[in-house]
Amino acid sequence: LALLVGFLIVRRTGWRTVTAAIVAGALPVVLYSMWFHTAHGRYALSDSDGVFLYSRTMAFADCEKMKPPERLRPLCDPRPADQRPLSQMYIWDRSSPLHRMGKDAFTPEVNEPAREFAVLAIRTQPLDYLSVVLTDFARSFSWDRQVWPDRNSYQQYEFDRINEERAPWLAAELARYDPSHEPTEIVDPYAGFLAEYQRYARLPGTLLGLILLGGLFGLVARWREWGGPALLPWTMAVAMLVIPAATAEFGHRYVLGAVPLACLAAALSLATPRKDETRAPKPERTPTPPR
């Protein structure tokens, strides 16, 4: 929403258009926050933003440098950063320091101190934070698709040929979320087609990077027009790659959403005629007859 509003402002679309965009975008957010208040007693969108940001900073957070207050000390991990588990394990693993603060990580009692710890880590070690974000951002452009963050998570996004038994804890969570839930089943020949398709049809991350560079080239070429109409999809594509790396951790599912936006930006920036080429010629003036 912020990128959309910024785009409309630089394109000088007028205050009515900007206002309409803000209202249309903010309305569902406000309504959801109101529903959240009825269910959890406070106006918010979740009780996990601080938890996820904490997990991100645990890739570099050093309490010796941060010197957190005593109430945040239980969130420290004394191990060197290069000997720690993946960021996501600081959310889901029962041995995570988060569980020293309470039984359930997704509560205000845990989320708030986790956010405070994470913000302190970023303010104290900004270069370390930037390094972690750029490293995960770069994973989006590798030629080979990495098995990341682990084999189990990676396989959740692969079409399989075999029905697998769900773990008892997962079946219980699904039943709590949706009592009428029925497990999906693999049906041939459709599943077989998808399994074969994924072996050969793919977009390497390196090619995605070239598509983004193509869009960037078009933006620079039209700098007098603030990049033209391609500015919005290009910045949104980059944001969809950077924000997960900055707030949680790299994941292939985040890259997927950026692909159509990057392609749209490249097409608009390379195919849109230049402004001076589309300007209509001025009509010739008809001489005024003498009186």
Tab-separated table of N, CA, C and O in Angstrom, residues 69-186:
chain	number	residue	atom	x	y	z
A	69	PRO	N	18.705	-5.040	28.447
A	69	PRO	CA	18.326	-5.000	29.871
A	69	PRO	C	18.099	-6.410	30.391
A	69	PRO	O	17.889	-7.356	29.627
A	70	GLU	N	18.127	-6.540	31.697
A	70	GLU	CA	18.064	-7.862	32.322
A	70	GLU	C	16.801	-8.620	31.930
A	70	GLU	O	16.835	-9.843	31.766
A	71	ARG	N	15.690	-7.947	31.765
A	71	ARG	CA	14.447	-8.638	31.439
A	71	ARG	C	14.477	-9.267	30.040
A	71	ARG	O	13.676	-10.151	29.736
A	72	LEU	N	15.401	-8.794	29.169
A	72	LEU	CA	15.518	-9.370	27.830
A	72	LEU	C	16.652	-10.387	27.721
A	72	LEU	O	16.805	-11.039	26.684
A	73	ARG	N	17.431	-10.525	28.777
A	73	ARG	CA	18.575	-11.445	28.756
A	73	ARG	C	18.194	-12.886	28.441
A	73	ARG	O	18.939	-13.600	27.788
A	74	PRO	N	17.015	-13.379	28.888
A	74	PRO	CA	16.661	-14.767	28.563
A	74	PRO	C	16.556	-15.043	27.061
A	74	PRO	O	16.605	-16.202	26.646
A	75	LEU	N	16.436	-14.005	26.244
A	75	LEU	CA	16.327	-14.198	24.807
A	75	LEU	C	17.685	-14.332	24.117
A	75	LEU	O	17.743	-14.565	22.914
A	76	CYS	N	18.751	-14.178	24.852
A	76	CYS	CA	20.098	-14.273	24.269
A	76	CYS	C	20.459	-15.723	23.968
A	76	CYS	O	19.992	-16.655	24.632
A	77	ASP	N	21.299	-15.910	22.959
A	77	ASP	CA	21.879	-17.208	22.637
A	77	ASP	C	23.391	-17.055	22.718
A	77	ASP	O	23.980	-16.310	21.913
A	78	PRO	N	24.049	-17.714	23.663
A	78	PRO	CA	25.487	-17.507	23.851
A	78	PRO	C	26.348	-18.091	22.735
A	78	PRO	O	27.531	-17.766	22.631
A	79	ARG	N	25.788	-18.935	21.884
A	79	ARG	CA	26.569	-19.546	20.814
A	79	ARG	C	26.980	-18.513	19.760
A	79	ARG	O	26.219	-17.584	19.475
A	80	PRO	N	28.156	-18.682	19.153
A	80	PRO	CA	28.533	-17.788	18.040
A	80	PRO	C	27.524	-17.891	16.912
A	80	PRO	O	26.873	-18.927	16.724
A	81	ALA	N	27.379	-16.831	16.143
A	81	ALA	CA	26.360	-16.781	15.097
A	81	ALA	C	26.532	-17.904	14.076
A	81	ALA	O	25.539	-18.461	13.585
A	82	ASP	N	27.781	-18.265	13.747
A	82	ASP	CA	27.999	-19.297	12.733
A	82	ASP	C	27.738	-20.706	13.258
A	82	ASP	O	27.804	-21.672	12.485
A	83	GLN	N	27.422	-20.850	14.542
A	83	GLN	CA	27.110	-22.163	15.109
A	83	GLN	C	25.639	-22.295	15.505
A	83	GLN	O	25.245	-23.285	16.105
A	84	ARG	N	24.839	-21.342	15.130
A	84	ARG	CA	23.434	-21.356	15.505
A	84	ARG	C	22.588	-22.029	14.421
A	84	ARG	O	23.000	-22.122	13.265
A	85	PRO	N	21.402	-22.488	14.792
A	85	PRO	CA	20.511	-23.084	13.785
A	85	PRO	C	19.911	-22.020	12.880
A	85	PRO	O	20.150	-20.818	13.053
A	86	LEU	N	19.130	-22.460	11.906
A	86	LEU	CA	18.450	-21.533	11.008
A	86	LEU	C	17.500	-20.627	11.774
A	86	LEU	O	17.012	-20.981	12.850
A	87	SER	N	17.228	-19.471	11.217
A	87	SER	CA	16.383	-18.487	11.899
A	87	SER	C	15.034	-19.055	12.295
A	87	SER	O	14.530	-18.791	13.389
A	88	GLN	N	14.420	-19.839	11.406
A	88	GLN	CA	13.074	-20.341	11.694
A	88	GLN	C	13.039	-21.252	12.925
A	88	GLN	O	11.995	-21.378	13.571
A	89	MET	N	14.155	-21.858	13.255
A	89	MET	CA	14.174	-22.745	14.411
A	89	MET	C	13.977	-21.978	15.717
A	89	MET	O	13.577	-22.558	16.725
A	90	TYR	N	14.254	-20.664	15.688
A	90	TYR	CA	14.033	-19.863	16.886
A	90	TYR	C	12.548	-19.581	17.125
A	90	TYR	O	12.178	-19.006	18.154
A	91	ILE	N	11.714	-19.986	16.164
A	91	ILE	CA	10.269	-19.875	16.337
A	91	ILE	C	9.665	-21.217	16.718
A	91	ILE	O	8.897	-21.329	17.674
A	92	TRP	N	10.035	-22.262	15.974
A	92	TRP	CA	9.332	-23.536	16.065
A	92	TRP	C	9.983	-24.558	16.991
A	92	TRP	O	9.314	-25.478	17.454
A	93	ASP	N	11.265	-24.426	17.244
A	93	ASP	CA	11.946	-25.407	18.100
A	93	ASP	C	11.616	-25.123	19.567
A	93	ASP	O	11.706	-23.982	20.031
A	94	ARG	N	11.263	-26.174	20.298
A	94	ARG	CA	10.887	-26.014	21.707
A	94	ARG	C	12.059	-25.583	22.578
A	94	ARG	O	11.862	-25.120	23.701
A	95	SER	N	13.283	-25.729	22.061
A	95	SER	CA	14.449	-25.307	22.839
A	95	SER	C	14.802	-23.840	22.585
A	95	SER	O	15.794	-23.342	23.122
A	96	SER	N	14.012	-23.140	21.778
A	96	SER	CA	14.277	-21.735	21.475
A	96	SER	C	14.204	-20.885	22.741
A	96	SER	O	13.370	-21.127	23.618
A	97	PRO	N	15.079	-19.872	22.852
A	97	PRO	CA	14.996	-18.971	24.010
A	97	PRO	C	13.637	-18.291	24.169
A	97	PRO	O	13.298	-17.846	25.263
A	98	LEU	N	12.863	-18.224	23.089
A	98	LEU	CA	11.536	-17.612	23.190
A	98	LEU	C	10.677	-18.291	24.244
A	98	LEU	O	9.870	-17.638	24.923
A	99	HIS	N	10.842	-19.600	24.365
A	99	HIS	CA	9.990	-20.361	25.273
A	99	HIS	C	10.385	-20.151	26.745
A	99	HIS	O	9.728	-20.683	27.625
A	100	ARG	N	11.448	-19.400	26.989
A	100	ARG	CA	11.768	-19.010	28.356
A	100	ARG	C	10.849	-17.879	28.820
A	100	ARG	O	10.743	-17.601	30.015
A	101	MET	N	10.208	-17.209	27.827
A	101	MET	CA	9.352	-16.073	28.160
A	101	MET	C	7.904	-16.484	28.386
A	101	MET	O	7.123	-15.733	28.953
A	102	GLY	N	7.524	-17.643	27.896
A	102	GLY	CA	6.151	-18.106	28.039
A	102	GLY	C	5.941	-19.379	27.252
A	102	GLY	O	6.769	-19.774	26.429
A	103	LYS	N	4.837	-20.058	27.498
A	103	LYS	CA	4.577	-21.325	26.834
A	103	LYS	C	4.247	-21.145	25.362
A	103	LYS	O	4.635	-21.932	24.528
A	104	ASP	N	3.487	-20.125	25.029
A	104	ASP	CA	3.070	-19.893	23.657
A	104	ASP	C	3.770	-18.651	23.130
A	104	ASP	O	3.641	-17.558	23.689
A	105	ALA	N	4.520	-18.820	22.031
A	105	ALA	CA	5.280	-17.694	21.484
A	105	ALA	C	4.374	-16.629	20.890
A	105	ALA	O	4.712	-15.442	20.891
A	106	PHE	N	3.213	-17.031	20.386
A	106	PHE	CA	2.344	-16.091	19.695
A	106	PHE	C	1.346	-15.451	20.654
A	106	PHE	O	0.128	-15.575	20.510
A	107	THR	N	1.881	-14.761	21.639
A	107	THR	CA	1.077	-14.006	22.596
A	107	THR	C	1.761	-12.662	22.825
A	107	THR	O	2.976	-12.534	22.623
A	108	PRO	N	1.006	-11.635	23.223
A	108	PRO	CA	1.634	-10.330	23.472
A	108	PRO	C	2.753	-10.399	24.508
A	108	PRO	O	3.730	-9.651	24.425
A	109	GLU	N	2.626	-11.301	25.495
A	109	GLU	CA	3.629	-11.406	26.554
A	109	GLU	C	4.985	-11.848	26.020
A	109	GLU	O	6.026	-11.550	26.617
A	110	VAL	N	4.987	-12.558	24.894
A	110	VAL	CA	6.245	-12.996	24.279
A	110	VAL	C	6.573	-12.132	23.066
A	110	VAL	O	7.736	-11.785	22.830
A	111	ASN	N	5.562	-11.763	22.310
A	111	ASN	CA	5.787	-11.013	21.078
A	111	ASN	C	6.413	-9.643	21.334
A	111	ASN	O	7.316	-9.217	20.597
A	112	GLU	N	5.953	-8.954	22.366
A	112	GLU	CA	6.454	-7.608	22.630
A	112	GLU	C	7.931	-7.592	23.025
A	112	GLU	O	8.712	-6.834	22.450
A	113	PRO	N	8.360	-8.401	24.006
A	113	PRO	CA	9.801	-8.400	24.309
A	113	PRO	C	10.644	-8.919	23.155
A	113	PRO	O	11.791	-8.482	22.970
A	114	ALA	N	10.109	-9.844	22.348
A	114	ALA	CA	10.850	-10.338	21.179
A	114	ALA	C	11.080	-9.204	20.195
A	114	ALA	O	12.181	-9.067	19.624
A	115	ARG	N	10.062	-8.367	19.970
A	115	ARG	CA	10.221	-7.228	19.079
A	115	ARG	C	11.238	-6.233	19.638
A	115	ARG	O	12.086	-5.710	18.898
A	116	GLU	N	11.148	-5.978	20.934
A	116	GLU	CA	12.079	-5.031	21.554
A	116	GLU	C	13.517	-5.522	21.419
A	116	GLU	O	14.436	-4.749	21.125
A	117	PHE	N	13.724	-6.816	21.635
A	117	PHE	CA	15.059	-7.403	21.497
A	117	PHE	C	15.550	-7.255	20.059
A	117	PHE	O	16.711	-6.888	19.809
A	118	ALA	N	14.675	-7.554	19.097
A	118	ALA	CA	15.068	-7.510	17.683
A	118	ALA	C	15.439	-6.094	17.252
A	118	ALA	O	16.427	-5.880	16.552
A	119	VAL	N	14.633	-5.108	17.669
A	119	VAL	CA	14.922	-3.723	17.304
A	119	VAL	C	16.248	-3.277	17.908
A	119	VAL	O	17.048	-2.582	17.253
A	120	LEU	N	16.523	-3.690	19.137
A	120	LEU	CA	17.796	-3.357	19.776
A	120	LEU	C	18.958	-3.986	19.004
A	120	LEU	O	19.999	-3.346	18.804
A	121	ALA	N	18.795	-5.230	18.566
A	121	ALA	CA	19.846	-5.899	17.803
A	121	ALA	C	20.123	-5.172	16.490
A	121	ALA	O	21.287	-4.988	16.095
A	122	ILE	N	19.075	-4.739	15.801
A	122	ILE	CA	19.243	-4.043	14.517
A	122	ILE	C	19.907	-2.687	14.722
A	122	ILE	O	20.795	-2.296	13.957
A	123	ARG	N	19.507	-1.976	15.765
A	123	ARG	CA	20.102	-0.658	16.033
A	123	ARG	C	21.558	-0.780	16.446
A	123	ARG	O	22.381	0.084	16.105
A	124	THR	N	21.896	-1.846	17.175
A	124	THR	CA	23.262	-2.021	17.660
A	124	THR	C	24.183	-2.574	16.580
A	124	THR	O	25.363	-2.206	16.509
A	125	GLN	N	23.658	-3.452	15.730
A	125	GLN	CA	24.476	-4.116	14.710
A	125	GLN	C	23.861	-3.930	13.320
A	125	GLN	O	23.494	-4.901	12.658
A	126	PRO	N	23.748	-2.701	12.845
A	126	PRO	CA	23.076	-2.467	11.556
A	126	PRO	C	23.790	-3.120	10.379
A	126	PRO	O	23.141	-3.617	9.451
A	127	LEU	N	25.123	-3.141	10.399
A	127	LEU	CA	25.858	-3.736	9.268
A	127	LEU	C	25.699	-5.252	9.247
A	127	LEU	O	25.596	-5.852	8.165
A	128	ASP	N	25.670	-5.872	10.412
A	128	ASP	CA	25.440	-7.317	10.471
A	128	ASP	C	24.040	-7.655	9.965
A	128	ASP	O	23.843	-8.639	9.259
A	129	TYR	N	23.082	-6.824	10.339
A	129	TYR	CA	21.712	-7.022	9.873
A	129	TYR	C	21.644	-6.884	8.354
A	129	TYR	O	21.032	-7.714	7.662
A	130	LEU	N	22.280	-5.859	7.823
A	130	LEU	CA	22.283	-5.648	6.376
A	130	LEU	C	22.929	-6.820	5.654
A	130	LEU	O	22.437	-7.265	4.603
A	131	SER	N	23.995	-7.357	6.215
A	131	SER	CA	24.672	-8.501	5.598
A	131	SER	C	23.760	-9.722	5.534
A	131	SER	O	23.707	-10.420	4.517
A	132	VAL	N	23.028	-9.982	6.606
A	132	VAL	CA	22.116	-11.123	6.635
A	132	VAL	C	20.999	-10.950	5.610
A	132	VAL	O	20.645	-11.885	4.884
A	133	VAL	N	20.452	-9.733	5.518
A	133	VAL	CA	19.362	-9.466	4.568
A	133	VAL	C	19.854	-9.628	3.135
A	133	VAL	O	19.192	-10.266	2.305
A	134	LEU	N	21.021	-9.077	2.812
A	134	LEU	CA	21.538	-9.165	1.451
A	134	LEU	C	21.896	-10.600	1.078
A	134	LEU	O	21.712	-11.010	-0.080
A	135	THR	N	22.383	-11.366	2.048
A	135	THR	CA	22.707	-12.764	1.769
A	135	THR	C	21.461	-13.550	1.395
A	135	THR	O	21.455	-14.316	0.421
A	136	ASP	N	20.380	-13.363	2.144
A	136	ASP	CA	19.136	-14.058	1.819
A	136	ASP	C	18.513	-13.518	0.537
A	136	ASP	O	17.908	-14.269	-0.231
A	137	PHE	N	18.622	-12.221	0.308
A	137	PHE	CA	18.114	-11.628	-0.923
A	137	PHE	C	18.822	-12.236	-2.132
A	137	PHE	O	18.187	-12.536	-3.155
A	138	ALA	N	20.126	-12.471	-2.008
A	138	ALA	CA	20.900	-13.034	-3.121
A	138	ALA	C	20.499	-14.474	-3.430
A	138	ALA	O	20.693	-14.942	-4.561
A	139	ARG	N	19.946	-15.182	-2.457
A	139	ARG	CA	19.516	-16.564	-2.708
A	139	ARG	C	18.428	-16.620	-3.784
A	139	ARG	O	18.257	-17.649	-4.439
A	140	SER	N	17.714	-15.535	-3.962
A	140	SER	CA	16.640	-15.506	-4.958
A	140	SER	C	17.172	-15.659	-6.379
A	140	SER	O	16.413	-16.002	-7.285
A	141	PHE	N	18.480	-15.423	-6.575
A	141	PHE	CA	19.023	-15.367	-7.930
A	141	PHE	C	20.017	-16.476	-8.243
A	141	PHE	O	20.764	-16.390	-9.204
A	142	SER	N	20.022	-17.523	-7.426
A	142	SER	CA	20.917	-18.645	-7.704
A	142	SER	C	20.375	-19.449	-8.880
A	142	SER	O	19.162	-19.564	-9.082
A	143	TRP	N	21.281	-20.012	-9.682
A	143	TRP	CA	20.854	-20.768	-10.862
A	143	TRP	C	20.143	-22.055	-10.460
A	143	TRP	O	19.074	-22.385	-10.965
A	144	ASP	N	20.742	-22.791	-9.539
A	144	ASP	CA	20.136	-24.028	-9.053
A	144	ASP	C	19.234	-23.709	-7.870
A	144	ASP	O	19.584	-22.898	-7.004
A	145	ARG	N	18.101	-24.365	-7.818
A	145	ARG	CA	17.163	-24.144	-6.726
A	145	ARG	C	17.672	-24.842	-5.476
A	145	ARG	O	17.749	-26.069	-5.420
A	146	GLN	N	18.011	-24.064	-4.481
A	146	GLN	CA	18.591	-24.609	-3.257
A	146	GLN	C	17.536	-25.310	-2.405
A	146	GLN	O	16.379	-24.888	-2.367
A	147	VAL	N	17.948	-26.371	-1.736
A	147	VAL	CA	17.084	-27.006	-0.744
A	147	VAL	C	17.168	-26.143	0.513
A	147	VAL	O	18.116	-26.230	1.295
A	148	TRP	N	16.166	-25.290	0.705
A	148	TRP	CA	16.225	-24.285	1.767
A	148	TRP	C	14.818	-24.023	2.295
A	148	TRP	O	13.867	-24.032	1.522
A	149	PRO	N	14.663	-23.794	3.600
A	149	PRO	CA	15.694	-23.802	4.644
A	149	PRO	C	16.084	-25.203	5.108
A	149	PRO	O	17.119	-25.386	5.736
A	150	ASP	N	15.219	-26.204	4.826
A	150	ASP	CA	15.565	-27.591	5.127
A	150	ASP	C	14.791	-28.481	4.169
A	150	ASP	O	13.886	-28.027	3.446
A	151	ARG	N	15.126	-29.767	4.155
A	151	ARG	CA	14.513	-30.682	3.205
A	151	ARG	C	12.999	-30.791	3.400
A	151	ARG	O	12.235	-30.796	2.431
A	152	ASN	N	12.553	-30.839	4.633
A	152	ASN	CA	11.134	-30.993	4.894
A	152	ASN	C	10.336	-29.798	4.379
A	152	ASN	O	9.303	-29.948	3.717
A	153	SER	N	10.813	-28.580	4.673
A	153	SER	CA	10.114	-27.381	4.204
A	153	SER	C	10.153	-27.293	2.688
A	153	SER	O	9.158	-26.928	2.042
A	154	TYR	N	11.287	-27.627	2.114
A	154	TYR	CA	11.456	-27.554	0.659
A	154	TYR	C	10.469	-28.472	-0.052
A	154	TYR	O	9.866	-28.101	-1.061
A	155	GLN	N	10.285	-29.670	0.478
A	155	GLN	CA	9.421	-30.644	-0.180
A	155	GLN	C	7.937	-30.297	-0.083
A	155	GLN	O	7.120	-30.863	-0.815
A	156	GLN	N	7.586	-29.374	0.803
A	156	GLN	CA	6.189	-28.946	0.868
A	156	GLN	C	5.746	-28.261	-0.420
A	156	GLN	O	4.547	-28.149	-0.692
A	157	TYR	N	6.700	-27.791	-1.210
A	157	TYR	CA	6.384	-27.074	-2.447
A	157	TYR	C	6.754	-27.889	-3.676
A	157	TYR	O	6.875	-27.344	-4.775
A	158	GLU	N	6.925	-29.186	-3.497
A	158	GLU	CA	7.201	-30.096	-4.604
A	158	GLU	C	6.005	-31.018	-4.801
A	158	GLU	O	5.440	-31.534	-3.836
A	159	PHE	N	5.604	-31.242	-6.050
A	159	PHE	CA	4.552	-32.216	-6.341
A	159	PHE	C	5.111	-33.618	-6.165
A	159	PHE	O	6.152	-33.956	-6.718
A	160	ASP	N	4.428	-34.436	-5.400
A	160	ASP	CA	4.907	-35.782	-5.109
A	160	ASP	C	4.010	-36.802	-5.809
A	160	ASP	O	2.934	-36.494	-6.299
A	161	ARG	N	4.462	-38.052	-5.831
A	161	ARG	CA	3.703	-39.135	-6.450
A	161	ARG	C	3.106	-40.081	-5.410
A	161	ARG	O	2.348	-40.979	-5.757
A	162	ILE	N	3.483	-39.896	-4.148
A	162	ILE	CA	3.090	-40.840	-3.109
A	162	ILE	C	2.332	-40.108	-2.012
A	162	ILE	O	2.744	-39.047	-1.548
A	163	ASN	N	1.197	-40.665	-1.604
A	163	ASN	CA	0.469	-40.125	-0.456
A	163	ASN	C	1.247	-40.410	0.818
A	163	ASN	O	1.661	-41.544	1.074
A	164	GLU	N	1.449	-39.377	1.609
A	164	GLU	CA	2.192	-39.527	2.854
A	164	GLU	C	1.255	-39.372	4.042
A	164	GLU	O	0.306	-38.593	4.004
A	165	GLU	N	1.554	-40.131	5.080
A	165	GLU	CA	0.782	-40.015	6.315
A	165	GLU	C	1.125	-38.704	7.013
A	165	GLU	O	2.292	-38.337	7.141
A	166	ARG	N	0.106	-37.994	7.443
A	166	ARG	CA	0.348	-36.752	8.175
A	166	ARG	C	0.779	-37.060	9.609
A	166	ARG	O	0.296	-38.005	10.217
A	167	ALA	N	1.662	-36.242	10.110
A	167	ALA	CA	2.078	-36.385	11.501
A	167	ALA	C	0.869	-36.155	12.407
A	167	ALA	O	0.014	-35.316	12.103
A	168	PRO	N	0.762	-36.893	13.516
A	168	PRO	CA	-0.409	-36.730	14.404
A	168	PRO	C	-0.631	-35.299	14.866
A	168	PRO	O	-1.776	-34.829	14.913
A	169	TRP	N	0.454	-34.577	15.176
A	169	TRP	CA	0.293	-33.210	15.650
A	169	TRP	C	-0.266	-32.308	14.554
A	169	TRP	O	-1.058	-31.403	14.814
A	170	LEU	N	0.145	-32.582	13.287
A	170	LEU	CA	-0.342	-31.769	12.187
A	170	LEU	C	-1.825	-32.036	11.933
A	170	LEU	O	-2.605	-31.110	11.688
A	171	ALA	N	-2.223	-33.319	12.006
A	171	ALA	CA	-3.635	-33.659	11.821
A	171	ALA	C	-4.490	-32.987	12.894
A	171	ALA	O	-5.596	-32.500	12.612
A	172	ALA	N	-3.970	-32.923	14.117
A	172	ALA	CA	-4.719	-32.284	15.202
A	172	ALA	C	-4.860	-30.784	14.971
A	172	ALA	O	-5.922	-30.200	15.219
A	173	GLU	N	-3.787	-30.149	14.490
A	173	GLU	CA	-3.846	-28.717	14.215
A	173	GLU	C	-4.829	-28.424	13.088
A	173	GLU	O	-5.592	-27.458	13.147
A	174	LEU	N	-4.807	-29.261	12.043
A	174	LEU	CA	-5.726	-29.064	10.927
A	174	LEU	C	-7.179	-29.225	11.381
A	174	LEU	O	-8.060	-28.474	10.954
A	175	ALA	N	-7.412	-30.209	12.226
A	175	ALA	CA	-8.771	-30.435	12.725
A	175	ALA	C	-9.244	-29.264	13.586
A	175	ALA	O	-10.419	-28.886	13.547
A	176	ARG	N	-8.326	-28.666	14.352
A	176	ARG	CA	-8.695	-27.517	15.180
A	176	ARG	C	-8.996	-26.296	14.316
A	176	ARG	O	-9.886	-25.510	14.612
A	177	TYR	N	-8.234	-26.165	13.226
A	177	TYR	CA	-8.424	-25.030	12.334
A	177	TYR	C	-9.676	-25.195	11.486
A	177	TYR	O	-10.438	-24.249	11.269
A	178	ASP	N	-9.903	-26.418	10.991
A	178	ASP	CA	-11.061	-26.697	10.141
A	178	ASP	C	-11.564	-28.103	10.444
A	178	ASP	O	-11.038	-29.086	9.923
A	179	PRO	N	-12.575	-28.240	11.299
A	179	PRO	CA	-13.072	-29.574	11.677
A	179	PRO	C	-13.541	-30.413	10.496
A	179	PRO	O	-13.535	-31.651	10.568
A	180	SER	N	-13.939	-29.778	9.405
A	180	SER	CA	-14.425	-30.530	8.247
A	180	SER	C	-13.316	-30.870	7.258
A	180	SER	O	-13.594	-31.369	6.167
A	181	HIS	N	-12.067	-30.601	7.634
A	181	HIS	CA	-10.957	-30.810	6.709
A	181	HIS	C	-10.785	-32.285	6.350
A	181	HIS	O	-10.825	-33.154	7.215
A	182	GLU	N	-10.596	-32.546	5.054
A	182	GLU	CA	-10.289	-33.882	4.567
A	182	GLU	C	-8.926	-33.844	3.903
A	182	GLU	O	-8.651	-32.949	3.103
A	183	PRO	N	-8.049	-34.792	4.223
A	183	PRO	CA	-6.711	-34.771	3.611
A	183	PRO	C	-6.789	-34.939	2.099
A	183	PRO	O	-7.629	-35.671	1.574
A	184	THR	N	-5.927	-34.231	1.398
A	184	THR	CA	-5.882	-34.339	-0.058
A	184	THR	C	-5.218	-35.651	-0.459
A	184	THR	O	-4.442	-36.234	0.302
A	185	GLU	N	-5.523	-36.112	-1.669
A	185	GLU	CA	-4.950	-37.353	-2.184
A	185	GLU	C	-4.362	-37.120	-3.562
A	185	GLU	O	-4.830	-36.252	-4.321
A	186	ILE	N	-3.334	-37.879	-3.879
A	186	ILE	CA	-2.695	-37.803	-5.188
A	186	ILE	C	-3.485	-38.647	-6.176
A	186	ILE	O	-3.741	-39.828	-5.932
